[in-house]
């Protein structure tokens, strides 16, 4: 709950941040945005949207804007482990930079292998220098699963034969806050899928420091930037679910705000890809959509500046922000049916919602009843 006390704390925090030295000495975020054709008005509109994304009252928008303006006071170290770099691409991919990607550029990215010029031994040196210079003050973002134990050598970084595991532990030990970016870093991801040949682990099993998970394969650019802003504003861990995901981003199921939800409730399902139902935007449950079991905000926020997202594009959600989704949610185009999947139903009313809406219709569809039964079991097991 946000009250006046919180507002004063945030304002004090922002004033303290403003006193820290600017790391981008000669430019402000507005200079950068102007250069790319964005106006102050665009920026304030963006701040308003980010405020809503983080589930903060609209009156917070000026403070969110201020946090973005002060984002060059926050040193960030971004490490790559075993992954596809899709998480970085999620932010950097755009041919026309978005405000999100420009803000991300503007934060003091002290080390990020994809975007920095240095390579080889020089890169290693840069990393160590950044860790020492900002000891206890930097935000660590780690992308990728981490080979562990006797298999740690499968991810060897740099000329000294240091393992990814050692890098991750060292950087975590000296960080102010730690974010696992993407499902690989949050839960192991594809590297950890059976039979997990490299014994890949999520970051929170490698370090004993608290880790905030920002899953998704990849996570949206909004969820990555939103976490930076959230940290700038509050300086503390946000409210987290049982998988340490920020509730503001992962508090609702894909299914809860899906644009095809009315079709689900009415029992209108795509039976196979390409049929008339698919053309008419029917629900994708029967062709494998895992939206009822997946917590993320894609159905509300979409990707690529709100243009589209998997379900709008015509394929079901594959559950990419859930633990072990490669093993548990597959085959991706087959409904989960009665295979039991353990996920979080944390009292947000998943069961109640399914109960209230269209239960008569659900009874006819059979398949939807299976989904409902699954949810009910998962809820019961949690209790
Ligand atoms: Fe890839 Fe990131 Fe998936 Fe993993 O994303 S988009 S494999 S979550 O670590 O690069
Ligand atoms: Fe949307 Fe999938 Fe739920 Fe259907 S099952 S309403 S497509 S999230
Ligand atoms: Fe992933 Fe499902 Fe969103 S597959 S990107 S959580 S719609």
Short mmCIF file of C-alpha atoms and ligand atoms in Angstrom, two decimals:
data_model
loop_
_atom_site.label_atom_id
_atom_site.label_comp_id
_atom_site.label_asym_id
_atom_site.label_seq_id
_atom_site.Cartn_x
_atom_site.Cartn_y
_atom_site.Cartn_z
CA UNK A 1 0.00 0.00 0.00
CA UNK A 2 1.36 3.42 -0.90
CA UNK A 3 0.73 6.17 1.64
CA UNK A 4 2.10 9.64 2.37
CA UNK A 5 4.92 8.14 4.37
CA UNK A 6 6.04 6.18 1.28
CA UNK A 7 5.83 9.29 -0.87
CA UNK A 8 8.11 11.24 1.49
CA UNK A 9 10.53 8.30 1.58
CA UNK A 10 10.58 8.16 -2.21
CA UNK A 11 11.08 11.91 -2.52
CA UNK A 12 13.95 11.77 -0.04
CA UNK A 13 15.47 8.87 -1.90
CA UNK A 14 15.25 10.68 -5.22
CA UNK A 15 16.88 13.80 -3.69
CA UNK A 16 19.71 11.63 -2.36
CA UNK A 17 20.13 10.02 -5.79
CA UNK A 18 20.22 13.46 -7.40
CA UNK A 19 23.22 14.35 -5.23
CA UNK A 20 25.25 11.43 -6.58
CA UNK A 21 27.59 12.19 -9.46
CA UNK A 22 26.12 11.93 -12.95
CA UNK A 23 27.83 9.12 -14.80
CA UNK A 24 26.79 10.49 -18.18
CA UNK A 25 28.50 13.80 -17.54
CA UNK A 26 27.45 15.78 -20.58
CA UNK A 27 23.93 14.67 -21.31
CA UNK A 28 20.54 14.30 -19.73
CA UNK A 29 17.93 11.71 -20.58
CA UNK A 30 15.93 14.45 -22.31
CA UNK A 31 18.93 15.23 -24.57
CA UNK A 32 19.10 11.55 -25.52
CA UNK A 33 15.34 11.31 -26.11
CA UNK A 34 15.27 14.55 -28.13
CA UNK A 35 18.06 13.24 -30.32
CA UNK A 36 15.79 10.33 -31.22
CA UNK A 37 12.77 12.50 -31.90
CA UNK A 38 10.94 12.08 -28.56
CA UNK A 39 9.43 15.12 -26.87
CA UNK A 40 9.02 15.86 -23.16
CA UNK A 41 5.35 15.05 -23.68
CA UNK A 42 6.22 11.57 -25.05
CA UNK A 43 8.46 11.04 -22.04
CA UNK A 44 5.74 12.04 -19.56
CA UNK A 45 3.26 9.80 -21.36
CA UNK A 46 5.75 6.94 -21.11
CA UNK A 47 6.25 7.69 -17.38
CA UNK A 48 2.47 7.52 -16.92
CA UNK A 49 2.32 4.13 -18.64
CA UNK A 50 5.22 2.80 -16.54
CA UNK A 51 3.47 4.03 -13.39
CA UNK A 52 0.37 2.05 -14.32
CA UNK A 53 2.52 -0.98 -15.23
CA UNK A 54 4.04 -0.99 -11.75
CA UNK A 55 0.53 -0.74 -10.25
CA UNK A 56 1.33 2.64 -8.65
CA UNK A 57 -1.19 5.48 -8.31
CA UNK A 58 -1.26 7.89 -11.29
CA UNK A 59 0.03 10.67 -9.01
CA UNK A 60 3.38 8.84 -8.98
CA UNK A 61 4.07 9.57 -12.65
CA UNK A 62 6.27 12.66 -12.00
CA UNK A 63 8.36 10.63 -9.54
CA UNK A 64 8.68 7.79 -12.06
CA UNK A 65 9.85 10.36 -14.64
CA UNK A 66 12.35 11.72 -12.12
CA UNK A 67 13.62 8.21 -11.36
CA UNK A 68 14.22 7.69 -15.09
CA UNK A 69 16.04 11.01 -15.28
CA UNK A 70 18.27 9.91 -12.40
CA UNK A 71 18.91 6.47 -13.83
CA UNK A 72 22.47 7.38 -14.77
CA UNK A 73 23.26 7.38 -11.04
CA UNK A 74 22.73 3.65 -10.86
CA UNK A 75 25.66 1.48 -11.94
CA UNK A 76 24.49 -1.77 -13.53
CA UNK A 77 26.58 -4.82 -14.27
CA UNK A 78 24.98 -7.32 -16.65
CA UNK A 79 26.46 -10.80 -16.90
CA UNK A 80 25.79 -13.38 -19.59
CA UNK A 81 25.72 -17.04 -18.63
CA UNK A 82 24.35 -19.94 -20.72
CA UNK A 83 21.57 -18.55 -22.91
CA UNK A 84 20.60 -17.18 -26.31
CA UNK A 85 20.95 -13.43 -25.50
CA UNK A 86 17.23 -13.07 -26.22
CA UNK A 87 16.77 -11.16 -22.96
CA UNK A 88 19.20 -8.44 -24.05
CA UNK A 89 17.68 -8.54 -27.52
CA UNK A 90 14.27 -7.93 -26.02
CA UNK A 91 15.54 -4.50 -25.01
CA UNK A 92 18.01 -3.75 -27.75
CA UNK A 93 16.40 -5.39 -30.77
CA UNK A 94 14.48 -2.44 -32.09
CA UNK A 95 15.56 -0.79 -35.33
CA UNK A 96 13.86 2.37 -34.08
CA UNK A 97 14.87 2.76 -30.42
CA UNK A 98 12.03 2.94 -27.92
CA UNK A 99 12.00 5.08 -24.80
CA UNK A 100 12.55 1.84 -22.82
CA UNK A 101 15.68 0.95 -24.77
CA UNK A 102 17.00 4.52 -24.55
CA UNK A 103 16.49 4.55 -20.78
CA UNK A 104 18.26 1.23 -20.59
CA UNK A 105 21.15 2.70 -22.58
CA UNK A 106 21.16 5.71 -20.29
CA UNK A 107 21.52 3.81 -17.02
CA UNK A 108 25.14 3.45 -16.24
CA UNK A 109 25.72 0.08 -17.86
CA UNK A 110 29.17 -0.47 -16.49
CA UNK A 111 29.53 -3.89 -18.03
CA UNK A 112 27.43 -5.67 -20.66
CA UNK A 113 29.19 -7.96 -23.08
CA UNK A 114 26.67 -7.51 -25.90
CA UNK A 115 26.90 -3.75 -26.08
CA UNK A 116 30.39 -2.88 -24.90
CA UNK A 117 33.33 -2.36 -27.21
CA UNK A 118 35.91 -4.21 -25.11
CA UNK A 119 36.56 -7.90 -25.59
CA UNK A 120 38.94 -10.60 -24.35
CA UNK A 121 41.23 -9.77 -21.44
CA UNK A 122 40.20 -6.14 -21.59
CA UNK A 123 36.59 -7.11 -20.95
CA UNK A 124 37.64 -9.22 -17.97
CA UNK A 125 39.60 -6.32 -16.61
CA UNK A 126 36.64 -3.97 -17.10
CA UNK A 127 34.38 -6.32 -15.15
CA UNK A 128 36.72 -6.51 -12.19
CA UNK A 129 37.28 -2.75 -12.24
CA UNK A 130 33.53 -2.11 -12.27
CA UNK A 131 32.98 -4.54 -9.37
CA UNK A 132 35.71 -2.91 -7.29
CA UNK A 133 34.75 0.66 -8.15
CA UNK A 134 31.08 0.21 -7.31
CA UNK A 135 31.40 -2.43 -4.59
CA UNK A 136 28.13 -2.73 -2.71
CA UNK A 137 26.51 -0.05 -4.89
CA UNK A 138 25.74 -1.66 -8.22
CA UNK A 139 22.74 -3.56 -9.46
CA UNK A 140 23.62 -6.94 -10.88
CA UNK A 141 21.55 -8.35 -13.73
CA UNK A 142 22.33 -11.88 -14.79
CA UNK A 143 21.01 -13.52 -17.95
CA UNK A 144 21.27 -17.27 -18.49
CA UNK A 145 21.44 -20.56 -16.63
CA UNK A 146 24.63 -21.45 -14.77
CA UNK A 147 26.38 -24.84 -15.07
CA UNK A 148 27.16 -26.04 -11.55
CA UNK A 149 29.24 -28.60 -9.64
CA UNK A 150 31.52 -30.87 -11.71
CA UNK A 151 29.89 -29.45 -14.85
CA UNK A 152 30.68 -25.81 -14.06
CA UNK A 153 33.54 -25.88 -16.59
CA UNK A 154 30.96 -26.15 -19.42
CA UNK A 155 30.67 -22.39 -19.06
CA UNK A 156 34.20 -21.05 -18.92
CA UNK A 157 34.58 -17.32 -19.41
CA UNK A 158 37.70 -15.44 -20.49
CA UNK A 159 41.37 -16.23 -20.66
CA UNK A 160 41.94 -17.31 -17.05
CA UNK A 161 39.56 -20.23 -17.21
CA UNK A 162 37.13 -18.70 -14.71
CA UNK A 163 33.76 -20.44 -14.73
CA UNK A 164 30.48 -18.61 -15.19
CA UNK A 165 29.58 -19.90 -11.74
CA UNK A 166 32.60 -18.18 -10.18
CA UNK A 167 31.84 -14.96 -12.05
CA UNK A 168 28.21 -15.03 -10.89
CA UNK A 169 29.12 -15.67 -7.24
CA UNK A 170 31.81 -12.98 -7.19
CA UNK A 171 29.58 -10.36 -8.83
CA UNK A 172 26.62 -11.31 -6.56
CA UNK A 173 28.71 -11.08 -3.39
CA UNK A 174 29.48 -7.43 -4.07
CA UNK A 175 26.12 -6.28 -5.47
CA UNK A 176 23.55 -3.99 -3.89
CA UNK A 177 20.64 -5.78 -5.54
CA UNK A 178 20.42 -8.78 -7.86
CA UNK A 179 18.00 -9.46 -10.69
CA UNK A 180 17.81 -12.74 -12.59
CA UNK A 181 16.77 -11.59 -16.06
CA UNK A 182 14.91 -14.22 -18.08
CA UNK A 183 13.70 -17.71 -17.36
CA UNK A 184 17.17 -19.27 -17.71
CA UNK A 185 18.60 -17.18 -14.91
CA UNK A 186 15.38 -17.33 -12.86
CA UNK A 187 14.63 -21.05 -13.18
CA UNK A 188 17.33 -22.73 -15.29
CA UNK A 189 15.51 -22.44 -18.60
CA UNK A 190 16.32 -24.52 -21.64
CA UNK A 191 19.79 -25.41 -20.36
CA UNK A 192 18.23 -27.05 -17.32
CA UNK A 193 15.60 -28.96 -19.35
CA UNK A 194 15.86 -32.74 -19.00
CA UNK A 195 18.39 -34.30 -19.10
CA UNK A 196 20.19 -31.06 -18.15
CA UNK A 197 23.55 -32.19 -19.58
CA UNK A 198 25.50 -29.25 -18.09
CA UNK A 199 23.81 -29.36 -14.66
CA UNK A 200 22.56 -25.80 -15.27
CA UNK A 201 21.02 -24.01 -12.28
CA UNK A 202 19.15 -20.77 -11.74
CA UNK A 203 21.06 -17.88 -10.17
CA UNK A 204 19.32 -18.22 -6.80
CA UNK A 205 20.77 -21.72 -6.42
CA UNK A 206 24.28 -20.44 -7.13
CA UNK A 207 24.40 -17.41 -4.84
CA UNK A 208 23.08 -17.21 -1.29
CA UNK A 209 22.09 -13.55 -1.76
CA UNK A 210 18.44 -12.61 -2.36
CA UNK A 211 17.55 -12.69 -6.06
CA UNK A 212 14.55 -11.05 -7.74
CA UNK A 213 13.39 -13.18 -10.66
CA UNK A 214 12.24 -11.50 -13.87
CA UNK A 215 11.36 -14.54 -15.98
CA UNK A 216 10.12 -14.86 -19.55
CA UNK A 217 11.93 -16.32 -22.52
CA UNK A 218 12.53 -13.50 -23.09
CA UNK A 219 10.99 -11.12 -20.54
CA UNK A 220 9.43 -8.02 -22.03
CA UNK A 221 11.48 -4.84 -22.22
CA UNK A 222 8.89 -3.21 -19.95
CA UNK A 223 9.41 -5.75 -17.19
CA UNK A 224 13.18 -5.27 -17.32
CA UNK A 225 13.07 -1.45 -17.30
CA UNK A 226 10.18 -1.44 -14.81
CA UNK A 227 12.35 -3.34 -12.33
CA UNK A 228 15.14 -0.79 -12.66
CA UNK A 229 12.67 2.06 -12.09
CA UNK A 230 11.07 0.25 -9.19
CA UNK A 231 14.44 -0.15 -7.55
CA UNK A 232 15.34 3.51 -8.17
CA UNK A 233 12.07 4.59 -6.55
CA UNK A 234 11.90 2.29 -3.57
CA UNK A 235 15.45 0.97 -3.09
CA UNK A 236 14.02 -2.22 -1.62
CA UNK A 237 12.72 -5.55 -2.85
CA UNK A 238 9.23 -5.26 -4.34
CA UNK A 239 6.43 -7.55 -3.14
CA UNK A 240 7.29 -10.99 -4.54
CA UNK A 241 5.32 -14.17 -5.25
CA UNK A 242 6.48 -17.62 -4.14
CA UNK A 243 8.89 -17.80 -7.07
CA UNK A 244 10.41 -14.41 -6.16
CA UNK A 245 8.77 -12.68 -9.11
CA UNK A 246 7.62 -9.07 -8.57
CA UNK A 247 3.88 -9.20 -8.09
CA UNK A 248 3.32 -6.00 -10.06
CA UNK A 249 4.45 -7.83 -13.19
CA UNK A 250 3.63 -11.49 -12.46
CA UNK A 251 0.58 -11.18 -10.21
CA UNK A 252 -2.01 -12.20 -12.80
CA UNK A 253 -2.34 -15.09 -15.20
CA UNK A 254 -2.10 -14.61 -18.95
CA UNK A 255 -5.61 -16.07 -19.08
CA UNK A 256 -7.05 -13.40 -16.76
CA UNK A 257 -6.65 -10.52 -19.21
CA UNK A 258 -6.44 -12.43 -22.49
CA UNK A 259 -8.30 -10.86 -25.38
CA UNK A 260 -9.66 -14.34 -26.27
CA UNK A 261 -10.99 -14.96 -22.77
CA UNK A 262 -14.56 -14.32 -23.87
CA UNK A 263 -14.13 -17.13 -26.41
CA UNK A 264 -12.89 -19.49 -23.68
CA UNK A 265 -15.87 -18.64 -21.50
CA UNK A 266 -18.23 -19.16 -24.42
CA UNK A 267 -16.63 -22.51 -25.26
CA UNK A 268 -15.37 -21.29 -28.65
CA UNK A 269 -12.11 -23.09 -29.35
CA UNK A 270 -9.69 -23.37 -32.24
CA UNK A 271 -9.70 -27.11 -32.99
CA UNK A 272 -6.65 -27.03 -35.24
CA UNK A 273 -4.38 -24.33 -36.59
CA UNK A 274 -5.77 -22.79 -39.76
CA UNK A 275 -9.44 -23.70 -39.14
CA UNK A 276 -12.23 -21.12 -39.21
CA UNK A 277 -12.02 -20.68 -35.42
CA UNK A 278 -8.35 -19.73 -35.77
CA UNK A 279 -9.27 -17.15 -38.38
CA UNK A 280 -12.02 -15.80 -36.13
CA UNK A 281 -9.76 -15.42 -33.08
CA UNK A 282 -11.20 -18.28 -30.99
CA UNK A 283 -9.51 -19.47 -27.79
CA UNK A 284 -6.29 -21.46 -28.29
CA UNK A 285 -6.66 -23.76 -25.27
CA UNK A 286 -7.30 -26.90 -27.30
CA UNK A 287 -4.22 -26.24 -29.45
CA UNK A 288 -2.09 -26.07 -26.37
CA UNK A 289 -2.36 -22.59 -24.85
CA UNK A 290 -0.88 -22.58 -21.33
CA UNK A 291 -2.24 -19.13 -20.47
CA UNK A 292 -4.40 -20.55 -17.64
CA UNK A 293 -1.24 -21.74 -15.83
CA UNK A 294 1.11 -18.86 -16.57
CA UNK A 295 1.73 -15.72 -14.54
CA UNK A 296 2.94 -12.76 -16.59
CA UNK A 297 1.60 -9.47 -17.92
CA UNK A 298 1.92 -10.13 -21.69
CA UNK A 299 -1.83 -10.05 -22.25
CA UNK A 300 -1.91 -6.52 -20.81
CA UNK A 301 1.42 -5.06 -21.92
CA UNK A 302 2.26 -7.01 -25.10
CA UNK A 303 5.68 -6.69 -26.74
CA UNK A 304 7.41 -4.31 -29.14
CA UNK A 305 5.77 -1.11 -28.05
CA UNK A 306 2.48 -2.78 -27.37
CA UNK A 307 2.11 -4.04 -30.95
CA UNK A 308 1.53 -7.74 -30.41
CA UNK A 309 2.14 -10.82 -28.27
CA UNK A 310 2.08 -14.60 -28.80
CA UNK A 311 -1.69 -15.10 -28.51
CA UNK A 312 -2.52 -12.11 -30.69
CA UNK A 313 -0.16 -13.59 -33.28
CA UNK A 314 -2.22 -16.80 -33.22
CA UNK A 315 -0.21 -19.26 -31.08
CA UNK A 316 -0.98 -20.27 -27.53
CA UNK A 317 1.15 -19.13 -24.61
CA UNK A 318 3.84 -21.77 -23.96
CA UNK A 319 4.23 -20.77 -20.32
CA UNK A 320 7.66 -19.24 -20.79
CA UNK A 321 7.72 -17.39 -17.46
CA UNK A 322 7.02 -20.50 -15.35
CA UNK A 323 9.61 -22.79 -13.73
CA UNK A 324 10.61 -25.82 -15.83
CA UNK A 325 8.26 -24.86 -18.65
CA UNK A 326 10.31 -26.74 -21.26
CA UNK A 327 9.63 -30.00 -19.45
CA UNK A 328 6.31 -29.30 -17.76
CA UNK A 329 4.34 -27.35 -20.35
CA UNK A 330 5.16 -29.44 -23.41
CA UNK A 331 4.20 -30.54 -25.93
CA UNK A 332 3.47 -26.89 -26.61
CA UNK A 333 0.58 -27.49 -29.01
CA UNK A 334 -1.20 -30.03 -26.86
CA UNK A 335 -3.41 -29.01 -23.91
CA UNK A 336 -2.07 -29.87 -20.48
CA UNK A 337 -5.27 -31.82 -19.99
CA UNK A 338 -5.07 -33.90 -16.85
CA UNK A 339 -1.28 -33.88 -16.55
CA UNK A 340 -0.73 -32.23 -13.22
CA UNK A 341 1.31 -29.07 -13.36
CA UNK A 342 2.53 -27.44 -10.18
CA UNK A 343 2.40 -23.70 -10.41
CA UNK A 344 1.47 -20.72 -8.29
CA UNK A 345 -2.15 -19.96 -7.63
CA UNK A 346 -1.62 -17.58 -4.81
CA UNK A 347 -5.10 -16.67 -3.76
CA UNK A 348 -5.70 -14.35 -6.68
CA UNK A 349 -8.92 -16.11 -7.38
CA UNK A 350 -8.01 -18.34 -10.31
CA UNK A 351 -10.34 -20.98 -8.99
CA UNK A 352 -13.08 -18.54 -8.15
CA UNK A 353 -12.88 -16.88 -11.55
CA UNK A 354 -13.20 -20.16 -13.42
CA UNK A 355 -16.02 -21.16 -11.10
CA UNK A 356 -18.09 -18.08 -11.69
CA UNK A 357 -17.70 -17.60 -15.39
CA UNK A 358 -19.42 -19.77 -17.92
CA UNK A 359 -19.43 -22.91 -15.82
CA UNK A 360 -22.41 -24.24 -17.77
CA UNK A 361 -20.53 -23.80 -21.01
CA UNK A 362 -17.38 -25.26 -19.53
CA UNK A 363 -19.27 -28.39 -18.61
CA UNK A 364 -20.06 -28.91 -22.28
CA UNK A 365 -16.51 -28.34 -23.50
CA UNK A 366 -14.90 -31.04 -21.37
CA UNK A 367 -11.44 -29.80 -22.14
CA UNK A 368 -12.04 -26.58 -20.26
CA UNK A 369 -13.36 -28.62 -17.35
CA UNK A 370 -10.04 -30.43 -17.28
CA UNK A 371 -8.31 -27.05 -17.04
CA UNK A 372 -10.61 -26.05 -14.24
CA UNK A 373 -10.03 -29.30 -12.36
CA UNK A 374 -6.31 -28.77 -12.68
CA UNK A 375 -6.51 -25.28 -11.28
CA UNK A 376 -8.68 -26.51 -8.44
CA UNK A 377 -6.16 -29.25 -7.60
CA UNK A 378 -3.24 -26.85 -7.73
CA UNK A 379 -5.05 -24.43 -5.44
CA UNK A 380 -5.95 -27.18 -3.03
CA UNK A 381 -2.39 -28.51 -2.95
CA UNK A 382 -1.09 -25.10 -2.08
CA UNK A 383 -3.47 -24.71 0.84
FE1 LIG B 1 17.23 -16.55 -24.36
FE2 LIG B 1 17.96 -14.96 -22.08
FE3 LIG B 1 15.22 -17.41 -23.16
FE4 LIG B 1 17.08 -17.62 -21.60
O1 LIG B 1 16.51 -15.12 -22.47
S1 LIG B 1 15.16 -15.67 -24.56
S2 LIG B 1 17.04 -18.69 -23.65
S3 LIG B 1 15.17 -16.82 -21.00
O2 LIG B 1 18.35 -16.34 -20.87
O3 LIG B 1 18.54 -15.18 -23.78
FE1 LIG B 2 -6.38 -16.80 -23.96
FE2 LIG B 2 -5.14 -19.09 -23.82
FE3 LIG B 2 -6.90 -18.46 -21.94
FE4 LIG B 2 -7.69 -19.09 -24.40
S1 LIG B 2 -6.67 -20.47 -22.90
S2 LIG B 2 -8.41 -17.37 -23.16
S3 LIG B 2 -6.08 -18.21 -25.66
S4 LIG B 2 -4.98 -17.43 -22.34
FE1 LIG B 3 5.74 -16.22 -22.67
FE2 LIG B 3 3.21 -16.81 -22.63
FE3 LIG B 3 3.96 -14.32 -22.53
S1 LIG B 3 4.76 -17.79 -23.86
S2 LIG B 3 5.81 -14.29 -23.74
S3 LIG B 3 4.34 -15.88 -20.98
S4 LIG B 3 2.24 -15.14 -23.62
#
